[in-house]
PDB file of C-alpha atoms in Angstrom:
ATOM      1  CA  MET A   1       0.000   0.000   0.000  1.00 93.00           C
ATOM      2  CA  LYS A   2       1.035   3.610  -0.572  1.00 96.00           C
ATOM      3  CA  ILE A   3       0.132   6.433   1.803  1.00 96.00           C
ATOM      4  CA  ARG A   4       0.289  10.103   0.907  1.00 96.00           C
ATOM      5  CA  ILE A   5       1.147  12.349   3.838  1.00 96.00           C
ATOM      6  CA  GLY A   6       1.635  16.064   4.282  1.00 96.00           C
ATOM      7  CA  TYR A   7       0.825  19.206   6.201  1.00 97.00           C
ATOM      8  CA  GLU A   8       0.380  22.936   5.886  1.00 97.00           C
ATOM      9  CA  ILE A   9       0.906  25.115   8.952  1.00 97.00           C
ATOM     10  CA  VAL A  10       0.803  28.912   9.040  1.00 98.00           C
ATOM     11  CA  TYR A  11       2.159  31.034  11.895  1.00 98.00           C
ATOM     12  CA  GLU A  12       2.110  34.796  12.326  1.00 97.00           C
ATOM     13  CA  CYS A  13       5.087  36.269  14.168  1.00 97.00           C
ATOM     14  CA  PRO A  14       5.283  39.917  15.342  1.00 97.00           C
ATOM     15  CA  GLN A  15       9.081  39.782  15.122  1.00 97.00           C
ATOM     16  CA  PRO A  16      11.792  37.454  13.759  1.00 97.00           C
ATOM     17  CA  THR A  17      11.307  34.240  15.773  1.00 97.00           C
ATOM     18  CA  PRO A  18      13.586  31.192  16.027  1.00 98.00           C
ATOM     19  CA  MET A  19      11.760  27.867  15.690  1.00 98.00           C
ATOM     20  CA  ILE A  20      12.586  24.177  16.040  1.00 98.00           C
ATOM     21  CA  LEU A  21      10.476  21.982  13.756  1.00 98.00           C
ATOM     22  CA  THR A  22      10.052  18.233  14.210  1.00 97.00           C
ATOM     23  CA  LEU A  23       7.988  17.392  11.143  1.00 97.00           C
ATOM     24  CA  ASN A  24       9.952  14.918   9.029  1.00 96.00           C
ATOM     25  CA  ILE A  25       9.252  11.205   8.788  1.00 97.00           C
ATOM     26  CA  HIS A  26      11.384   9.235  11.263  1.00 97.00           C
ATOM     27  CA  TYR A  27      14.636   7.799   9.943  1.00 95.00           C
ATOM     28  CA  SER A  28      13.412   4.256  10.747  1.00 95.00           C
ATOM     29  CA  ARG A  29      10.959   4.581   7.816  1.00 95.00           C
ATOM     30  CA  MET A  30      13.447   5.952   5.306  1.00 94.00           C
ATOM     31  CA  ASN A  31      13.506   2.754   3.246  1.00 96.00           C
ATOM     32  CA  ASP A  32       9.746   3.131   2.805  1.00 96.00           C
ATOM     33  CA  VAL A  33       9.820   6.717   1.545  1.00 97.00           C
ATOM     34  CA  LEU A  34       8.895   6.993  -2.141  1.00 96.00           C
ATOM     35  CA  LEU A  35       8.562  10.782  -2.224  1.00 96.00           C
ATOM     36  CA  PRO A  36      10.569  12.623   0.496  1.00 96.00           C
ATOM     37  CA  ASP A  37       8.596  14.969   2.720  1.00 96.00           C
ATOM     38  CA  HIS A  38      11.007  17.888   2.333  1.00 95.00           C
ATOM     39  CA  LEU A  39      10.092  20.799   4.590  1.00 97.00           C
ATOM     40  CA  LEU A  40       9.354  23.939   2.568  1.00 97.00           C
ATOM     41  CA  THR A  41       8.652  27.446   3.808  1.00 97.00           C
ATOM     42  CA  GLU A  42       6.945  30.471   2.317  1.00 97.00           C
ATOM     43  CA  PRO A  43       8.639  32.872   2.319  1.00 97.00           C
ATOM     44  CA  ALA A  44      11.797  30.815   1.855  1.00 97.00           C
ATOM     45  CA  VAL A  45      14.182  30.992   4.823  1.00 97.00           C
ATOM     46  CA  PRO A  46      17.504  29.268   5.601  1.00 97.00           C
ATOM     47  CA  LEU A  47      17.037  25.886   7.269  1.00 96.00           C
ATOM     48  CA  VAL A  48      19.499  23.873   9.370  1.00 97.00           C
ATOM     49  CA  ALA A  49      18.707  20.178   9.888  1.00 96.00           C
ATOM     50  CA  TYR A  50      19.998  18.036  12.749  1.00 97.00           C
ATOM     51  CA  ARG A  51      19.189  14.888  14.687  1.00 96.00           C
ATOM     52  CA  ASP A  52      18.197  15.352  18.343  1.00 96.00           C
ATOM     53  CA  GLY A  53      19.179  13.218  21.350  1.00 94.00           C
ATOM     54  CA  PHE A  54      16.394  10.714  20.617  1.00 95.00           C
ATOM     55  CA  GLY A  55      17.346  10.323  16.956  1.00 94.00           C
ATOM     56  CA  ASN A  56      14.512  12.442  15.576  1.00 97.00           C
ATOM     57  CA  TRP A  57      15.071  14.639  12.509  1.00 96.00           C
ATOM     58  CA  CYS A  58      14.639  18.319  13.390  1.00 97.00           C
ATOM     59  CA  SER A  59      15.029  21.626  11.574  1.00 97.00           C
ATOM     60  CA  ARG A  60      15.945  25.113  12.797  1.00 97.00           C
ATOM     61  CA  ILE A  61      14.681  28.275  11.156  1.00 98.00           C
ATOM     62  CA  ILE A  62      14.185  31.924  11.987  1.00 98.00           C
ATOM     63  CA  ALA A  63      10.665  32.856  10.965  1.00 97.00           C
ATOM     64  CA  PRO A  64      10.461  36.432   9.655  1.00 97.00           C
ATOM     65  CA  ARG A  65       8.037  39.025  10.886  1.00 97.00           C
ATOM     66  CA  GLY A  66       4.559  38.358   9.488  1.00 97.00           C
ATOM     67  CA  ASP A  67       3.143  35.072   8.199  1.00 97.00           C
ATOM     68  CA  ILE A  68       5.227  32.000   7.487  1.00 98.00           C
ATOM     69  CA  ARG A  69       3.816  28.902   5.808  1.00 98.00           C
ATOM     70  CA  LEU A  70       5.369  25.507   6.603  1.00 98.00           C
ATOM     71  CA  TYR A  71       4.391  22.719   4.239  1.00 98.00           C
ATOM     72  CA  ALA A  72       5.375  19.338   2.826  1.00 97.00           C
ATOM     73  CA  ASP A  73       4.027  16.414   0.846  1.00 96.00           C
ATOM     74  CA  GLY A  74       5.357  12.881   0.831  1.00 96.00           C
ATOM     75  CA  LEU A  75       4.576   9.345  -0.273  1.00 97.00           C
ATOM     76  CA  VAL A  76       5.323   6.289   1.848  1.00 97.00           C
ATOM     77  CA  ARG A  77       5.181   2.571   1.141  1.00 96.00           C
ATOM     78  CA  ASP A  78       3.442   0.645   3.943  1.00 95.00           C
ATOM     79  CA  SER A  79       2.883  -3.048   4.614  1.00 94.00           C
ATOM     80  CA  GLY A  80      -0.841  -2.570   5.080  1.00 93.00           C
ATOM     81  CA  LEU A  81      -0.647  -4.747   8.181  1.00 94.00           C
ATOM     82  CA  VAL A  82      -1.990  -3.821  11.596  1.00 96.00           C
ATOM     83  CA  ASP A  83       0.297  -3.083  14.556  1.00 95.00           C
ATOM     84  CA  ASP A  84       2.319  -6.100  15.712  1.00 95.00           C
ATOM     85  CA  GLN A  85       0.611  -8.172  18.400  1.00 95.00           C
ATOM     86  CA  ALA A  86       2.418 -10.462  20.856  1.00 96.00           C
ATOM     87  CA  PRO A  87       0.044 -11.400  23.719  1.00 96.00           C
ATOM     88  CA  GLY A  88       2.689 -13.649  25.232  1.00 96.00           C
ATOM     89  CA  ALA A  89       5.425 -10.990  25.383  1.00 97.00           C
ATOM     90  CA  PRO A  90       6.866 -11.042  28.924  1.00 98.00           C
ATOM     91  CA  GLN A  91       7.799  -8.140  31.150  1.00 97.00           C
ATOM     92  CA  ILE A  92      11.562  -7.878  31.611  1.00 97.00           C
ATOM     93  CA  ALA A  93      12.808  -7.666  35.186  1.00 97.00           C
ATOM     94  CA  LEU A  94      14.080  -4.173  35.904  1.00 96.00           C
ATOM     95  CA  GLN A  95      17.605  -5.366  36.644  1.00 97.00           C
ATOM     96  CA  ASP A  96      17.740  -7.082  33.234  1.00 97.00           C
ATOM     97  CA  LEU A  97      16.539  -4.141  31.137  1.00 98.00           C
ATOM     98  CA  PRO A  98      18.998  -2.644  28.615  1.00 97.00           C
ATOM     99  CA  GLU A  99      20.465   0.639  29.831  1.00 97.00           C
ATOM    100  CA  GLU A 100      19.014   2.578  26.899  1.00 96.00           C
ATOM    101  CA  THR A 101      15.471   1.753  28.064  1.00 98.00           C
ATOM    102  CA  LEU A 102      15.910   3.046  31.625  1.00 98.00           C
ATOM    103  CA  VAL A 103      15.241   6.697  30.765  1.00 97.00           C
ATOM    104  CA  PHE A 104      11.743   5.593  29.748  1.00 98.00           C
ATOM    105  CA  LEU A 105      11.038   4.413  33.289  1.00 98.00           C
ATOM    106  CA  LEU A 106      11.548   7.862  34.795  1.00 98.00           C
ATOM    107  CA  GLY A 107       9.095  10.674  35.386  1.00 97.00           C
ATOM    108  CA  SER A 108       9.072  13.441  32.767  1.00 97.00           C
ATOM    109  CA  ARG A 109       7.415  16.762  32.002  1.00 96.00           C
ATOM    110  CA  TYR A 110       3.932  15.346  31.348  1.00 98.00           C
ATOM    111  CA  CYS A 111       4.269  11.950  33.052  1.00 98.00           C
ATOM    112  CA  GLU A 112       4.392  12.347  36.848  1.00 98.00           C
ATOM    113  CA  THR A 113       5.224   8.854  38.020  1.00 98.00           C
ATOM    114  CA  ASP A 114       5.623  10.077  41.598  1.00 97.00           C
ATOM    115  CA  ARG A 115       2.019  11.313  41.775  1.00 97.00           C
ATOM    116  CA  LEU A 116       0.463   8.263  40.122  1.00 98.00           C
ATOM    117  CA  SER A 117       2.593   5.379  41.414  1.00 98.00           C
ATOM    118  CA  ALA A 118       0.315   4.380  44.295  1.00 97.00           C
ATOM    119  CA  GLU A 119      -2.761   4.560  42.075  1.00 97.00           C
ATOM    120  CA  ALA A 120      -1.058   2.506  39.374  1.00 98.00           C
ATOM    121  CA  TRP A 121      -0.249  -0.288  41.795  1.00 98.00           C
ATOM    122  CA  ARG A 122      -3.762  -0.171  43.216  1.00 97.00           C
ATOM    123  CA  LEU A 123      -5.305  -0.469  39.767  1.00 98.00           C
ATOM    124  CA  PHE A 124      -2.892  -2.858  38.056  1.00 98.00           C
ATOM    125  CA  GLY A 125      -0.867  -4.591  40.758  1.00 96.00           C
ATOM    126  CA  GLN A 126      -2.935  -7.778  40.441  1.00 97.00           C
ATOM    127  CA  THR A 127      -2.809  -7.959  36.636  1.00 97.00           C
ATOM    128  CA  PRO A 128      -0.485 -10.494  34.964  1.00 97.00           C
ATOM    129  CA  PRO A 129       2.877  -8.855  34.162  1.00 97.00           C
ATOM    130  CA  GLY A 130       3.786  -8.361  30.533  1.00 97.00           C
ATOM    131  CA  TRP A 131       1.490  -7.803  27.565  1.00 98.00           C
ATOM    132  CA  ALA A 132      -1.689  -8.415  29.574  1.00 98.00           C
ATOM    133  CA  ARG A 133      -0.734  -5.710  32.065  1.00 98.00           C
ATOM    134  CA  VAL A 134      -0.112  -3.123  29.344  1.00 98.00           C
ATOM    135  CA  GLN A 135      -3.392  -4.054  27.690  1.00 98.00           C
ATOM    136  CA  ALA A 136      -5.192  -3.668  31.022  1.00 98.00           C
ATOM    137  CA  ILE A 137      -3.677  -0.183  31.315  1.00 98.00           C
ATOM    138  CA  CYS A 138      -4.831   0.702  27.788  1.00 98.00           C
ATOM    139  CA  ASP A 139      -8.332  -0.631  28.490  1.00 98.00           C
ATOM    140  CA  PHE A 140      -8.583   1.456  31.642  1.00 98.00           C
ATOM    141  CA  VAL A 141      -7.283   4.665  30.044  1.00 98.00           C
ATOM    142  CA  HIS A 142      -9.487   4.193  26.985  1.00 98.00           C
ATOM    143  CA  GLN A 143     -12.569   3.912  29.181  1.00 97.00           C
ATOM    144  CA  HIS A 144     -11.501   6.526  31.734  1.00 97.00           C
ATOM    145  CA  ILE A 145     -11.038   9.452  29.307  1.00 97.00           C
ATOM    146  CA  ARG A 146     -13.636  11.145  27.114  1.00 96.00           C
ATOM    147  CA  PHE A 147     -12.145  12.382  23.842  1.00 94.00           C
ATOM    148  CA  GLY A 148     -12.674  15.919  22.562  1.00 91.00           C
ATOM    149  CA  TYR A 149     -10.505  18.514  20.816  1.00 89.00           C
ATOM    150  CA  GLU A 150     -12.085  21.144  23.042  1.00 92.00           C
ATOM    151  CA  PHE A 151     -10.303  19.497  25.989  1.00 94.00           C
ATOM    152  CA  ALA A 152      -6.816  20.010  24.528  1.00 92.00           C
ATOM    153  CA  ARG A 153      -4.432  22.048  26.663  1.00 93.00           C
ATOM    154  CA  PRO A 154      -0.678  22.256  26.067  1.00 92.00           C
ATOM    155  CA  THR A 155       0.126  22.182  29.783  1.00 95.00           C
ATOM    156  CA  LYS A 156      -2.073  19.198  30.714  1.00 97.00           C
ATOM    157  CA  THR A 157      -0.201  16.429  32.523  1.00 98.00           C
ATOM    158  CA  ALA A 158      -1.047  12.778  33.158  1.00 98.00           C
ATOM    159  CA  TRP A 159      -2.102  13.611  36.723  1.00 98.00           C
ATOM    160  CA  GLU A 160      -4.511  16.242  35.430  1.00 98.00           C
ATOM    161  CA  VAL A 161      -5.828  13.908  32.742  1.00 98.00           C
ATOM    162  CA  TYR A 162      -6.481  11.224  35.338  1.00 98.00           C
ATOM    163  CA  ASN A 163      -8.486  13.633  37.479  1.00 97.00           C
ATOM    164  CA  GLU A 164     -10.268  15.571  34.707  1.00 97.00           C
ATOM    165  CA  ARG A 165     -11.086  12.423  32.663  1.00 97.00           C
ATOM    166  CA  VAL A 166     -11.107  14.271  29.323  1.00 97.00           C
ATOM    167  CA  GLY A 167      -8.465  14.865  26.675  1.00 96.00           C
ATOM    168  CA  VAL A 168      -7.024  14.228  23.227  1.00 95.00           C
ATOM    169  CA  CYS A 169      -4.757  11.462  21.924  1.00 95.00           C
ATOM    170  CA  ARG A 170      -1.617  12.810  23.579  1.00 96.00           C
ATOM    171  CA  ASP A 171      -3.412  12.803  26.935  1.00 98.00           C
ATOM    172  CA  TYR A 172      -4.394   9.159  26.541  1.00 98.00           C
ATOM    173  CA  ALA A 173      -0.773   8.347  25.710  1.00 98.00           C
ATOM    174  CA  HIS A 174       0.651  10.336  28.628  1.00 98.00           C
ATOM    175  CA  LEU A 175      -1.581   8.641  31.191  1.00 98.00           C
ATOM    176  CA  ALA A 176      -0.911   5.151  29.815  1.00 98.00           C
ATOM    177  CA  ILE A 177       2.836   5.828  29.642  1.00 98.00           C
ATOM    178  CA  THR A 178       2.848   7.016  33.242  1.00 98.00           C
ATOM    179  CA  PHE A 179       1.009   3.932  34.483  1.00 98.00           C
ATOM    180  CA  CYS A 180       3.388   1.658  32.541  1.00 98.00           C
ATOM    181  CA  ARG A 181       6.454   3.363  34.019  1.00 98.00           C
ATOM    182  CA  CYS A 182       4.951   3.105  37.508  1.00 98.00           C
ATOM    183  CA  MET A 183       4.684  -0.653  36.890  1.00 98.00           C
ATOM    184  CA  ASN A 184       8.366  -0.823  35.823  1.00 98.00           C
ATOM    185  CA  ILE A 185       7.596  -1.157  32.103  1.00 98.00           C
ATOM    186  CA  PRO A 186       9.630   1.200  29.867  1.00 98.00           C
ATOM    187  CA  ALA A 187       7.292   3.359  27.771  1.00 98.00           C
ATOM    188  CA  ARG A 188       8.057   6.100  25.252  1.00 98.00           C
ATOM    189  CA  TYR A 189       5.845   8.669  23.535  1.00 98.00           C
ATOM    190  CA  CYS A 190       5.375   8.567  19.740  1.00 98.00           C
ATOM    191  CA  THR A 191       3.907  11.062  17.323  1.00 97.00           C
ATOM    192  CA  GLY A 192       3.154  10.748  13.639  1.00 97.00           C
ATOM    193  CA  TYR A 193       0.537  10.275  10.972  1.00 97.00           C
ATOM    194  CA  LEU A 194      -2.417   7.914  11.440  1.00 95.00           C
ATOM    195  CA  GLY A 195      -5.127   8.150   8.816  1.00 91.00           C
ATOM    196  CA  ASP A 196      -8.565   6.530   8.711  1.00 90.00           C
ATOM    197  CA  ILE A 197      -7.260   3.491   6.847  1.00 90.00           C
ATOM    198  CA  GLY A 198      -9.117   0.229   7.406  1.00 89.00           C
ATOM    199  CA  ILE A 199     -11.751   1.893   9.579  1.00 89.00           C
ATOM    200  CA  THR A 200     -14.880   3.970   9.131  1.00 85.00           C
ATOM    201  CA  PRO A 201     -13.714   7.561   8.578  1.00 82.00           C
ATOM    202  CA  VAL A 202     -13.836   9.621  11.759  1.00 78.00           C
ATOM    203  CA  PRO A 203     -15.654  12.983  11.556  1.00 75.00           C
ATOM    204  CA  GLY A 204     -13.554  16.068  12.096  1.00 74.00           C
ATOM    205  CA  PRO A 205     -10.270  17.407  10.744  1.00 75.00           C
ATOM    206  CA  MET A 206      -7.191  15.224  10.345  1.00 81.00           C
ATOM    207  CA  ASP A 207      -4.420  15.804  12.889  1.00 87.00           C
ATOM    208  CA  PHE A 208      -1.081  14.359  13.877  1.00 93.00           C
ATOM    209  CA  SER A 209      -1.587  11.428  16.242  1.00 94.00           C
ATOM    210  CA  GLY A 210      -0.016  10.408  19.565  1.00 96.00           C
ATOM    211  CA  TRP A 211       0.558   6.818  20.711  1.00 98.00           C
ATOM    212  CA  PHE A 212       3.250   4.993  22.677  1.00 98.00           C
ATOM    213  CA  ASP A 213       5.729   2.104  22.617  1.00 98.00           C
ATOM    214  CA  VAL A 214       6.483  -0.296  25.459  1.00 98.00           C
ATOM    215  CA  TYR A 215       9.499  -2.551  25.919  1.00 98.00           C
ATOM    216  CA  LEU A 216       8.443  -6.176  26.383  1.00 98.00           C
ATOM    217  CA  GLY A 217      10.195  -9.431  25.604  1.00 96.00           C
ATOM    218  CA  GLY A 218      13.349  -7.745  24.326  1.00 96.00           C
ATOM    219  CA  ARG A 219      11.785  -5.315  21.815  1.00 97.00           C
ATOM    220  CA  TRP A 220       9.454  -2.328  21.495  1.00 98.00           C
ATOM    221  CA  TYR A 221       5.749  -2.756  20.704  1.00 98.00           C
ATOM    222  CA  THR A 222       3.163  -0.145  19.704  1.00 98.00           C
ATOM    223  CA  PHE A 223       0.099   0.531  21.875  1.00 98.00           C
ATOM    224  CA  ASP A 224      -2.629   3.127  21.401  1.00 97.00           C
ATOM    225  CA  ALA A 225      -4.860   3.891  24.381  1.00 97.00           C
ATOM    226  CA  ARG A 226      -6.936   6.373  22.382  1.00 96.00           C
ATOM    227  CA  ASN A 227      -8.085   3.911  19.702  1.00 94.00           C
ATOM    228  CA  ASN A 228      -7.301   0.730  21.665  1.00 95.00           C
ATOM    229  CA  VAL A 229      -7.343  -1.476  18.576  1.00 94.00           C
ATOM    230  CA  PRO A 230      -4.518  -2.449  16.196  1.00 93.00           C
ATOM    231  CA  ARG A 231      -4.396   0.013  13.315  1.00 95.00           C
ATOM    232  CA  ILE A 232      -3.034   0.193   9.781  1.00 95.00           C
ATOM    233  CA  GLY A 233      -0.760   2.867   8.373  1.00 94.00           C
ATOM    234  CA  ARG A 234       1.094   4.500  11.253  1.00 95.00           C
ATOM    235  CA  ILE A 235       3.854   6.748   9.907  1.00 97.00           C
ATOM    236  CA  LEU A 236       6.215   7.657  12.738  1.00 97.00           C
ATOM    237  CA  ILE A 237       7.673  11.161  12.973  1.00 97.00           C
ATOM    238  CA  ALA A 238       9.351  11.232  16.388  1.00 98.00           C
ATOM    239  CA  ARG A 239       9.820   9.467  19.717  1.00 98.00           C
ATOM    240  CA  GLY A 240      10.710  10.791  23.160  1.00 98.00           C
ATOM    241  CA  ARG A 241       9.907  10.719  26.854  1.00 98.00           C
ATOM    242  CA  ASP A 242       6.662  12.619  26.309  1.00 98.00           C
ATOM    243  CA  ALA A 243       5.170  15.302  24.061  1.00 97.00           C
ATOM    244  CA  ALA A 244       7.701  17.895  25.265  1.00 96.00           C
ATOM    245  CA  ASP A 245      10.449  16.002  23.428  1.00 97.00           C
ATOM    246  CA  VAL A 246       8.586  15.705  20.125  1.00 96.00           C
ATOM    247  CA  ALA A 247       6.712  18.992  19.702  1.00 95.00           C
ATOM    248  CA  MET A 248       5.918  19.594  16.034  1.00 95.00           C
ATOM    249  CA  VAL A 249       6.804  23.284  16.332  1.00 96.00           C
ATOM    250  CA  THR A 250       8.662  24.957  19.172  1.00 96.00           C
ATOM    251  CA  THR A 251       8.754  28.761  18.962  1.00 96.00           C
ATOM    252  CA  PHE A 252      11.179  30.944  20.890  1.00 97.00           C
ATOM    253  CA  GLY A 253       9.092  34.100  20.981  1.00 95.00           C
ATOM    254  CA  PRO A 254       5.485  35.230  20.517  1.00 94.00           C
ATOM    255  CA  SER A 255       3.546  33.685  17.617  1.00 96.00           C
ATOM    256  CA  VAL A 256      -0.019  32.944  16.577  1.00 96.00           C
ATOM    257  CA  LEU A 257      -1.080  29.723  14.844  1.00 95.00           C
ATOM    258  CA  ARG A 258      -3.220  30.889  11.902  1.00 95.00           C
ATOM    259  CA  SER A 259      -4.020  27.607  10.192  1.00 95.00           C
ATOM    260  CA  PHE A 260      -3.221  23.906  10.567  1.00 95.00           C
ATOM    261  CA  LEU A 261      -3.881  21.145   8.043  1.00 95.00           C
ATOM    262  CA  VAL A 262      -2.672  17.521   8.069  1.00 96.00           C
ATOM    263  CA  ARG A 263      -3.177  15.028   5.226  1.00 94.00           C
ATOM    264  CA  THR A 264      -2.944  11.230   5.508  1.00 94.00           C
ATOM    265  CA  GLU A 265      -4.626   9.024   2.946  1.00 93.00           C
ATOM    266  CA  GLU A 266      -4.167   5.765   1.106  1.00 93.00           C
ATOM    267  CA  VAL A 267      -3.292   6.138  -2.557  1.00 92.00           C
ATOM    268  CA  THR A 268      -5.635   3.810  -4.432  1.00 83.00           C
ATOM    269  CA  THR A 269      -4.343   4.478  -7.977  1.00 70.00           C
ATOM    270  CA  ASP A 270      -0.892   4.151  -9.500  1.00 59.00           C
TER     271      ASP A 270
END
């Protein structure tokens, strides 16, 4: 299968404003890229690309005063298969975890393990360790939160999501990640494209999506507390501890988001 992806984002800046942009397809999908999603700007500005501490592709620009349009289009080959499932995947004892996974056990900006640890053990301490425990966490979070774009808030943490019981996909991911870390399961935040492929189209505008990976049985597996079913056509952009590490656009100065459009669709013709 082929999936066309892209975006168009317009900001207004009252003064020249440095920005960090994390908008390119993740390097792990490079062999699948048929048409590169090169970041373009209007007006054209110098761009410096680099890879951050988590391996994500990022770009630095200085947006001029006035409007700046950020846009890209790409084409990706995909297997057409749903997310990998391994119900028998075991939980690795903490002392046996690889060192590179340990950072994903710690509390982070949006994932307050200290505030939710006791509640996590109360809710999930009797569940079987491993895949079944992560699935129990996803089931709980999926049922606990009511979805709505009107509930989005850039400062909302897992603790606040747990108590307010409303949010968007990143909030589902943050709460599930926090519970997993409290139960000694490494979990990392993921962001990318996820279109309505293989499902009934969902009303409302397309957006970037948030999900998470957990480390079980010696490898990382994808989970999605928002949808809570295996899905087709995830196109990863970035991974990190939480949404603070993978923000699409980080501005270092005042700015106003004027428009935001994301495209993700299966290409059905050659």
